[in-house]
CSV table of C-alpha atoms and ligand atoms in Angstrom, one decimal:
chain,number,residue,atom,x,y,z
M,1,MET,CA,64.5,177.5,84.5
M,2,SER,CA,62.3,179.6,82.2
M,3,ASP,CA,59.2,181.1,83.7
M,4,ASP,CA,57.0,180.5,80.8
M,5,LYS,CA,57.3,176.7,80.8
M,6,LYS,CA,55.2,174.4,82.9
M,7,VAL,CA,56.9,172.4,85.6
M,8,ILE,CA,57.3,168.5,85.6
M,9,PHE,CA,58.4,166.6,88.6
M,10,SER,CA,59.0,162.8,88.9
M,11,GLY,CA,61.4,160.3,90.5
M,12,ILE,CA,62.2,156.8,91.0
M,13,GLN,CA,63.5,154.9,94.1
M,14,PRO,CA,67.2,153.7,93.8
M,15,SER,CA,66.5,150.1,94.9
M,16,GLY,CA,68.4,148.1,92.1
M,17,PHE,CA,68.7,148.3,88.4
M,18,LEU,CA,65.5,149.7,86.7
M,19,THR,CA,63.0,147.3,85.0
M,20,LEU,CA,61.5,147.6,81.6
M,21,GLY,CA,58.3,148.6,83.6
M,22,ASN,CA,60.2,151.8,85.2
M,23,TYR,CA,61.6,152.5,81.7
M,24,LEU,CA,58.4,152.3,79.8
M,25,GLY,CA,56.1,153.7,82.6
M,26,ALA,CA,58.4,156.6,83.5
M,27,LEU,CA,61.8,157.3,82.1
M,28,ASN,CA,61.0,156.8,78.4
M,29,ASN,CA,58.3,159.4,78.7
M,30,TRP,CA,60.4,161.8,80.7
M,31,THR,CA,62.9,162.1,77.7
M,32,LYS,CA,60.1,163.2,75.5
M,33,LEU,CA,59.1,166.0,77.8
M,34,GLN,CA,62.4,167.6,78.4
M,35,ASP,CA,62.3,170.2,75.7
M,36,GLU,CA,58.7,171.5,76.3
M,37,TYR,CA,58.9,171.6,80.1
M,38,ASN,CA,61.0,172.7,83.2
M,39,CYS,CA,61.7,169.2,84.6
M,40,LEU,CA,63.0,168.0,87.9
M,41,TYR,CA,63.9,164.3,88.1
M,42,CYS,CA,64.8,163.3,91.6
M,43,ILE,CA,66.5,160.1,93.0
M,44,MET,CA,64.0,159.2,95.8
M,45,ASP,CA,66.3,157.8,98.4
M,46,LEU,CA,64.3,159.0,101.4
M,47,HIS,CA,61.5,156.8,100.2
M,48,THR,CA,63.7,153.9,99.6
M,49,ILE,CA,64.7,153.4,103.3
M,50,THR,CA,61.1,152.4,104.0
M,51,VAL,CA,62.5,149.0,103.2
M,52,ARG,CA,65.7,147.9,104.8
M,53,GLN,CA,68.9,148.7,102.6
M,54,ASP,CA,72.4,147.5,102.8
M,55,PRO,CA,74.3,150.8,102.9
M,56,ALA,CA,77.1,149.8,100.5
M,57,LYS,CA,74.6,148.4,97.9
M,58,PHE,CA,72.3,151.3,98.4
M,59,ARG,CA,75.0,153.9,97.7
M,60,LYS,CA,76.0,152.0,94.4
M,61,ALA,CA,72.3,151.9,93.4
M,62,GLU,CA,72.0,155.7,94.0
M,63,ARG,CA,74.9,156.5,91.8
M,64,GLU,CA,73.8,154.0,89.0
M,65,LEU,CA,70.2,155.4,89.0
M,66,ILE,CA,71.4,158.8,88.0
M,67,MET,CA,73.6,157.1,85.4
M,68,GLN,CA,70.5,155.3,84.0
M,69,TYR,CA,68.6,158.6,83.9
M,70,ILE,CA,71.3,160.2,81.8
M,71,ALA,CA,71.9,156.9,79.7
M,72,SER,CA,68.1,156.8,78.9
M,73,GLY,CA,68.6,160.2,77.3
M,74,LEU,CA,68.0,162.8,80.0
M,75,ASP,CA,70.1,165.9,79.4
M,76,PRO,CA,71.7,166.9,82.7
M,77,GLU,CA,72.1,170.5,81.4
M,78,GLN,CA,68.4,170.7,80.6
M,79,ASN,CA,66.8,168.9,83.6
M,80,ILE,CA,67.4,169.1,87.3
M,81,MET,CA,68.6,165.8,88.7
M,82,TYR,CA,69.5,165.5,92.3
M,83,TYR,CA,69.2,163.2,95.4
M,84,GLN,CA,66.1,163.8,97.5
M,85,SER,CA,68.1,163.5,100.8
M,86,HIS,CA,70.3,166.4,99.7
M,87,VAL,CA,67.4,168.8,99.6
M,88,SER,CA,66.2,169.0,103.2
M,89,GLN,CA,62.9,171.0,102.2
M,90,HIS,CA,61.4,167.6,101.2
M,91,ALA,CA,61.5,166.3,104.7
M,92,GLU,CA,60.4,169.6,106.1
M,93,LEU,CA,57.4,170.0,104.1
M,94,SER,CA,56.5,166.3,104.5
M,95,TRP,CA,56.2,166.9,108.3
M,96,ILE,CA,53.9,169.9,107.7
M,97,LEU,CA,51.8,168.1,105.2
M,98,GLY,CA,51.5,165.2,107.6
M,99,CYS,CA,49.5,167.4,109.9
M,100,TYR,CA,46.9,168.0,107.1
M,101,ILE,CA,46.5,164.3,105.9
M,102,TYR,CA,44.3,161.8,107.9
M,103,MET,CA,45.2,158.4,109.1
M,104,GLY,CA,42.3,157.0,107.3
M,105,GLU,CA,43.5,158.5,103.9
M,106,LEU,CA,46.9,156.8,104.4
M,107,GLN,CA,45.2,153.5,105.5
M,108,ARG,CA,43.4,153.3,102.2
M,109,MET,CA,46.6,153.4,100.0
M,110,THR,CA,47.0,150.1,98.2
M,111,GLN,CA,50.8,150.3,98.0
M,112,PHE,CA,50.9,150.5,101.7
M,113,LYS,CA,48.7,147.4,102.0
M,114,GLU,CA,50.8,145.5,99.5
M,115,LYS,CA,54.2,146.5,101.0
M,116,SER,CA,53.1,145.9,104.5
M,117,GLN,CA,52.1,142.3,103.5
M,118,LYS,CA,55.4,141.8,101.7
M,119,HIS,CA,57.5,143.3,104.5
M,120,SER,CA,55.5,142.1,107.4
M,121,ASP,CA,58.6,142.1,109.8
M,122,ASN,CA,59.2,145.8,109.2
M,123,ILE,CA,55.9,147.8,108.9
M,124,ASN,CA,57.5,151.0,109.9
M,125,ALA,CA,55.9,154.2,110.2
M,126,GLY,CA,57.8,155.6,107.1
M,127,LEU,CA,56.0,152.9,105.0
M,128,PHE,CA,52.7,154.4,106.3
M,129,THR,CA,53.6,158.0,105.7
M,130,TYR,CA,55.3,157.4,102.3
M,131,PRO,CA,52.6,159.2,100.4
M,132,VAL,CA,52.9,162.3,102.5
M,133,LEU,CA,56.6,162.6,101.6
M,134,MET,CA,55.6,162.0,98.0
M,135,ALA,CA,53.1,164.8,98.1
M,136,ALA,CA,55.8,167.2,99.5
M,137,ASP,CA,58.2,166.0,96.7
M,138,ILE,CA,55.6,167.2,94.1
M,139,LEU,CA,54.1,170.4,95.8
M,140,LEU,CA,57.5,171.9,96.7
M,141,TYR,CA,58.2,172.7,93.1
M,142,GLN,CA,54.8,174.1,92.1
M,143,THR,CA,54.5,171.1,89.7
M,144,ASP,CA,52.0,171.0,86.8
M,145,LEU,CA,52.4,167.5,85.7
M,146,VAL,CA,53.7,164.2,87.2
M,147,PRO,CA,54.7,161.5,84.7
M,148,VAL,CA,54.4,158.2,86.4
M,149,GLY,CA,53.1,154.6,85.8
M,150,GLU,CA,49.6,153.7,86.6
M,151,ASP,CA,50.5,152.3,90.0
M,152,GLN,CA,51.3,155.8,91.4
M,153,ARG,CA,47.9,157.3,90.5
M,154,GLN,CA,46.4,157.0,94.0
M,155,HIS,CA,49.4,158.7,95.6
M,156,LEU,CA,49.1,161.5,93.2
M,157,GLU,CA,45.3,161.9,94.0
M,158,LEU,CA,46.3,162.3,97.7
M,159,ALA,CA,48.8,165.0,96.7
M,160,ARG,CA,46.1,166.8,94.9
M,161,GLU,CA,43.7,166.4,97.8
M,162,VAL,CA,46.1,167.8,100.4
M,163,ALA,CA,47.1,170.6,98.2
M,164,SER,CA,43.5,171.8,97.8
M,165,ARG,CA,42.9,171.3,101.4
M,166,PHE,CA,45.9,173.6,102.3
M,167,ASN,CA,44.9,176.1,99.7
M,168,LYS,CA,41.4,176.3,101.1
M,169,LEU,CA,42.8,177.1,104.6
M,170,TYR,CA,45.5,179.6,103.6
M,171,GLY,CA,44.9,180.8,100.1
M,172,ASP,CA,46.6,179.7,96.9
M,173,VAL,CA,49.9,178.2,98.0
M,174,PHE,CA,50.3,175.1,96.0
M,175,LYS,CA,49.7,174.4,92.3
M,176,ILE,CA,47.3,171.4,92.0
M,177,PRO,CA,49.4,168.8,90.0
M,178,GLU,CA,48.0,166.5,87.3
M,179,ALA,CA,49.1,162.9,86.7
M,180,TYR,CA,50.7,162.3,83.3
M,181,ILE,CA,50.2,158.5,82.6
M,182,SER,CA,50.7,157.4,79.0
M,183,LYS,CA,48.4,154.9,77.3
M,184,VAL,CA,51.0,152.4,76.5
M,185,GLY,CA,53.7,151.3,78.9
M,186,ALA,CA,51.9,152.6,82.1
M,187,ARG,CA,51.4,149.1,83.4
M,188,VAL,CA,53.9,146.5,82.3
M,189,MET,CA,53.1,143.2,83.8
M,190,ALA,CA,55.4,140.3,84.9
M,191,LEU,CA,56.3,138.1,82.0
M,192,GLN,CA,55.5,134.7,83.7
M,193,ASP,CA,52.5,136.0,85.5
M,194,PRO,CA,50.7,138.9,83.7
M,195,SER,CA,48.1,139.4,86.6
M,196,LYS,CA,50.8,141.2,88.5
M,197,LYS,CA,53.0,144.2,87.6
M,198,MET,CA,56.7,143.9,86.7
M,199,SER,CA,58.6,144.9,89.8
M,200,LYS,CA,62.3,145.3,90.7
M,201,SER,CA,61.9,143.3,93.8
M,202,ASP,CA,60.3,140.2,92.1
M,203,GLU,CA,62.1,137.1,93.2
M,204,ASN,CA,61.4,135.3,89.9
M,205,LYS,CA,64.0,137.0,87.6
M,206,ASN,CA,62.1,135.6,84.6
M,207,ASN,CA,59.3,138.0,85.4
M,208,THR,CA,61.3,141.1,84.9
M,209,ILE,CA,63.6,142.5,82.3
M,210,ALA,CA,66.2,144.8,83.8
M,211,ILE,CA,67.3,147.6,81.4
M,212,MET,CA,70.8,146.4,81.8
M,213,ASP,CA,70.1,142.8,81.0
M,214,PRO,CA,72.4,141.5,78.1
M,215,PRO,CA,70.6,140.9,74.8
M,216,GLU,CA,70.7,137.1,75.2
M,217,VAL,CA,69.1,137.3,78.6
M,218,ILE,CA,66.4,139.5,77.4
M,219,MET,CA,65.7,137.2,74.4
M,220,SER,CA,65.6,134.2,76.7
M,221,LYS,CA,63.1,135.8,79.1
M,222,PHE,CA,60.8,136.8,76.3
M,223,LYS,CA,61.0,133.2,75.0
M,224,LYS,CA,59.7,131.9,78.3
M,225,ALA,CA,57.0,134.5,78.7
M,226,VAL,CA,53.6,133.1,79.2
M,227,THR,CA,51.0,133.4,76.4
M,228,ASP,CA,47.9,131.2,76.0
M,229,SER,CA,46.7,128.3,74.0
M,230,ASP,CA,44.8,129.8,71.1
M,231,ASN,CA,47.8,131.0,69.0
M,232,GLU,CA,46.4,134.4,67.9
M,233,VAL,CA,48.2,137.6,68.5
M,234,ARG,CA,45.4,139.9,69.4
M,235,TYR,CA,44.9,142.4,72.3
M,236,SER,CA,42.0,141.2,74.6
M,237,ASP,CA,41.3,141.3,78.5
M,238,ASP,CA,41.1,137.5,78.3
M,239,LYS,CA,44.6,137.3,76.8
M,240,PRO,CA,46.7,139.0,79.5
M,241,GLY,CA,50.1,137.5,78.5
M,242,VAL,CA,49.7,138.3,74.7
M,243,SER,CA,48.3,141.8,75.6
M,244,ASN,CA,51.2,142.5,77.8
M,245,LEU,CA,53.6,141.6,75.1
M,246,LEU,CA,51.8,143.7,72.5
M,247,ASN,CA,51.7,146.6,75.0
M,248,ILE,CA,55.5,146.3,75.5
M,249,TYR,CA,56.0,146.1,71.7
M,250,CYS,CA,53.9,149.3,71.0
M,251,ALA,CA,55.5,151.1,73.8
M,252,VAL,CA,59.0,150.3,72.5
M,253,THR,CA,58.3,150.8,68.8
M,254,GLY,CA,55.6,153.5,68.9
M,255,SER,CA,53.2,151.4,66.9
M,256,THR,CA,49.5,151.5,67.7
M,257,THR,CA,47.9,148.2,68.9
M,258,ALA,CA,46.0,147.9,65.7
M,259,GLU,CA,49.2,148.3,63.6
M,260,ALA,CA,50.9,145.7,65.8
M,261,GLU,CA,48.1,143.2,65.5
M,262,ARG,CA,48.2,143.6,61.7
M,263,GLU,CA,52.0,143.1,61.7
M,264,PHE,CA,51.8,139.8,63.7
M,265,ASP,CA,48.8,138.5,61.8
M,266,GLY,CA,49.4,134.8,61.1
M,267,PHE,CA,52.6,134.8,63.4
M,268,GLY,CA,52.9,131.9,65.8
M,269,TYR,CA,53.7,132.9,69.4
M,270,GLY,CA,57.4,131.7,69.1
M,271,ASP,CA,58.0,134.2,66.3
M,272,PHE,CA,55.9,136.9,68.0
M,273,LYS,CA,57.9,136.7,71.3
M,274,LYS,CA,61.2,136.8,69.3
M,275,SER,CA,60.0,140.0,67.4
M,276,VAL,CA,59.0,141.6,70.9
M,277,GLY,CA,62.4,140.6,72.3
M,278,GLU,CA,64.4,142.0,69.4
M,279,ALA,CA,62.5,145.3,69.6
M,280,VAL,CA,63.3,145.5,73.3
M,281,VAL,CA,67.0,144.7,72.7
M,282,ALA,CA,67.1,147.4,69.9
M,283,LYS,CA,65.6,150.0,72.2
M,284,LEU,CA,67.9,149.3,75.1
M,285,GLU,CA,71.1,148.9,73.3
M,286,PRO,CA,72.0,152.7,73.1
M,287,VAL,CA,71.0,153.0,76.9
M,288,GLN,CA,73.4,150.3,77.8
M,289,LYS,CA,76.2,151.6,75.8
M,290,LYS,CA,75.9,155.1,77.3
M,291,PHE,CA,75.7,153.6,80.8
M,292,MET,CA,78.9,151.8,80.3
M,293,GLU,CA,80.5,155.0,79.1
M,294,LEU,CA,79.3,156.9,82.2
M,295,GLN,CA,80.8,154.3,84.5
M,296,ASN,CA,84.3,155.7,83.9
M,297,ASN,CA,83.2,159.3,84.5
M,298,LYS,CA,82.7,159.7,88.2
M,299,ASP,CA,83.9,163.4,88.1
M,300,TYR,CA,81.3,164.2,85.5
M,301,ILE,CA,78.5,162.7,87.6
M,302,ASP,CA,79.6,164.6,90.7
M,303,SER,CA,79.6,167.8,88.9
M,304,ILE,CA,76.0,167.4,87.6
M,305,ILE,CA,74.8,166.6,91.2
M,306,LYS,CA,76.7,169.6,92.6
M,307,ASN,CA,75.0,172.1,90.0
M,308,ASN,CA,71.6,170.6,90.2
M,309,THR,CA,71.2,170.3,93.9
M,310,GLU,CA,71.7,174.0,94.5
M,311,LYS,CA,69.0,174.8,91.9
M,312,ALA,CA,66.5,172.3,93.5
M,313,ARG,CA,67.1,173.7,97.1
M,314,HIS,CA,66.6,177.3,95.8
M,315,LEU,CA,63.2,176.4,94.1
M,316,ALA,CA,62.1,174.2,97.0
M,317,ASP,CA,62.8,176.8,99.5
M,318,ARG,CA,60.6,179.4,97.7
M,319,THR,CA,57.6,177.2,98.4
M,320,LEU,CA,58.6,176.0,101.9
M,321,SER,CA,59.2,179.6,103.2
M,322,ARG,CA,55.7,180.5,101.9
M,323,VAL,CA,54.0,177.6,103.5
M,324,GLN,CA,55.8,178.4,106.9
M,325,LYS,CA,54.7,181.9,106.7
M,326,LYS,CA,51.1,181.1,105.9
M,327,ILE,CA,50.9,178.7,108.8
M,328,GLY,CA,52.2,181.3,111.2
M,329,PHE,CA,55.7,180.1,112.0
M,330,MET,CA,58.1,182.9,113.1
M,331,PRO,CA,59.8,184.5,110.3
M,332,ARG,CA,63.3,183.5,109.6
M,333,VAL,CA,65.9,186.1,110.9
D,1,TYM,P1,59.2,153.4,91.8
D,1,TYM,O1,60.6,153.6,92.0
D,1,TYM,O2,58.5,152.2,92.4
D,1,TYM,O3,58.9,153.4,90.3
D,1,TYM,C1,59.4,154.5,89.4
D,1,TYM,C2,58.4,154.6,88.2
D,1,TYM,O4,58.2,153.5,87.5
D,1,TYM,C3,56.7,153.2,87.3
D,1,TYM,N1,56.6,151.7,87.4
D,1,TYM,C4,55.9,151.1,86.2
D,1,TYM,N2,55.4,151.6,85.3
D,1,TYM,C5,54.8,150.7,84.4
D,1,TYM,N3,54.9,149.3,84.6
D,1,TYM,C6,55.4,148.9,85.8
D,1,TYM,N4,55.4,147.6,85.9
D,1,TYM,C7,55.9,149.8,86.6
D,1,TYM,N5,56.6,149.6,87.7
D,1,TYM,C8,57.0,150.9,88.1
D,1,TYM,C9,56.1,153.9,88.5
D,1,TYM,O5,54.8,154.1,88.3
D,1,TYM,C10,57.0,155.0,88.7
D,1,TYM,O6,56.6,156.1,87.9
D,1,TYM,N6,56.5,156.4,94.7
D,1,TYM,C11,57.3,156.4,93.5
D,1,TYM,C12,58.6,157.3,93.6
D,1,TYM,C13,58.3,158.7,94.0
D,1,TYM,C14,57.7,159.7,93.2
D,1,TYM,C15,57.6,160.9,93.9
D,1,TYM,C16,57.2,159.7,91.8
D,1,TYM,C17,58.6,159.2,95.2
D,1,TYM,N7,58.1,160.7,95.2
D,1,TYM,C18,57.1,162.0,93.5
D,1,TYM,C19,56.6,160.8,91.3
D,1,TYM,C20,56.6,162.0,92.1
D,1,TYM,C21,57.8,155.0,93.4
D,1,TYM,O7,57.7,154.1,94.2
D,1,TYM,O8,58.4,154.8,92.2
């Protein structure tokens, strides 16, 4: 890693195939940052077990997620990609930070409230302390920027808060990270219900586009997407369905909202939705192709993990040992 570049850290949970929301809110932005920054892109498997997983399916999802990272355009030579559970410093720093974050702060987290409603049979302590581990992930690498979707903003605020709190007590130990949230694509909504975000775990599959969905499935889901009754392609808070589709179109093509509105002026919703579908299919086609190629290349994936994990451990340990020393733990002998 070069010393004169800023550090980026982000990650995704391996809990099934990525959605267009994950892709546009996170991955697609990551690929734009890889030249300018030192980037670490982690597979957040420790976070994933806050919801019960089937071990065989989980392992498959972990392997496929790293393949989706690479297929989306992340260069494994340039970015550090690794599994969170392979770098034990994440869990160690998480324990320490948990002693500097208050119960009240965690109780305010909207993701905890939402997930504990959804998984009311398994409100485990890990679900509650999830943001503590996320703060540890970020702070371990002296991260400058964290590219995420809008739904992670509150967690990031907590990471900043605990970093400042720790620095006030012990001097400058942690860099205070900033969120990097793009204007378009940061909040992709469900296609059939644009009042809620597009989510991997949605039971109605017509709400989500998986990045590996075949073209005909993508087209059919966009065809069924809800719009409204006034037949005008315009971005507006009172037109959530149409605005979501415009947002997706802009994120995929790079057009501004004004350009897209002009392009679709006079279009009926049927043709508009077809165009959005086609733009998404075109964007995902090379990703899907590359993913298929990687499927036959297990050794290559293994070698990437091997090389990258050591680099991540080395960087993480620099921060962790500094933290331990500041707190007053006995020096390692
Ligand atoms: P996860 O796996 O839920 O989501 C991964 C990324 O996708 C973004 N995202 C969306 N963006 C736009 N529209 C949507 N509908 C949408 N759904 C998801 C998320 O904002 C995220 O950027 N807690 C994190 C994982 C994590 C992490 C970290 C991220 C753990 N430690 C440290 C950054 C830094 C999560 O649950 O992501």
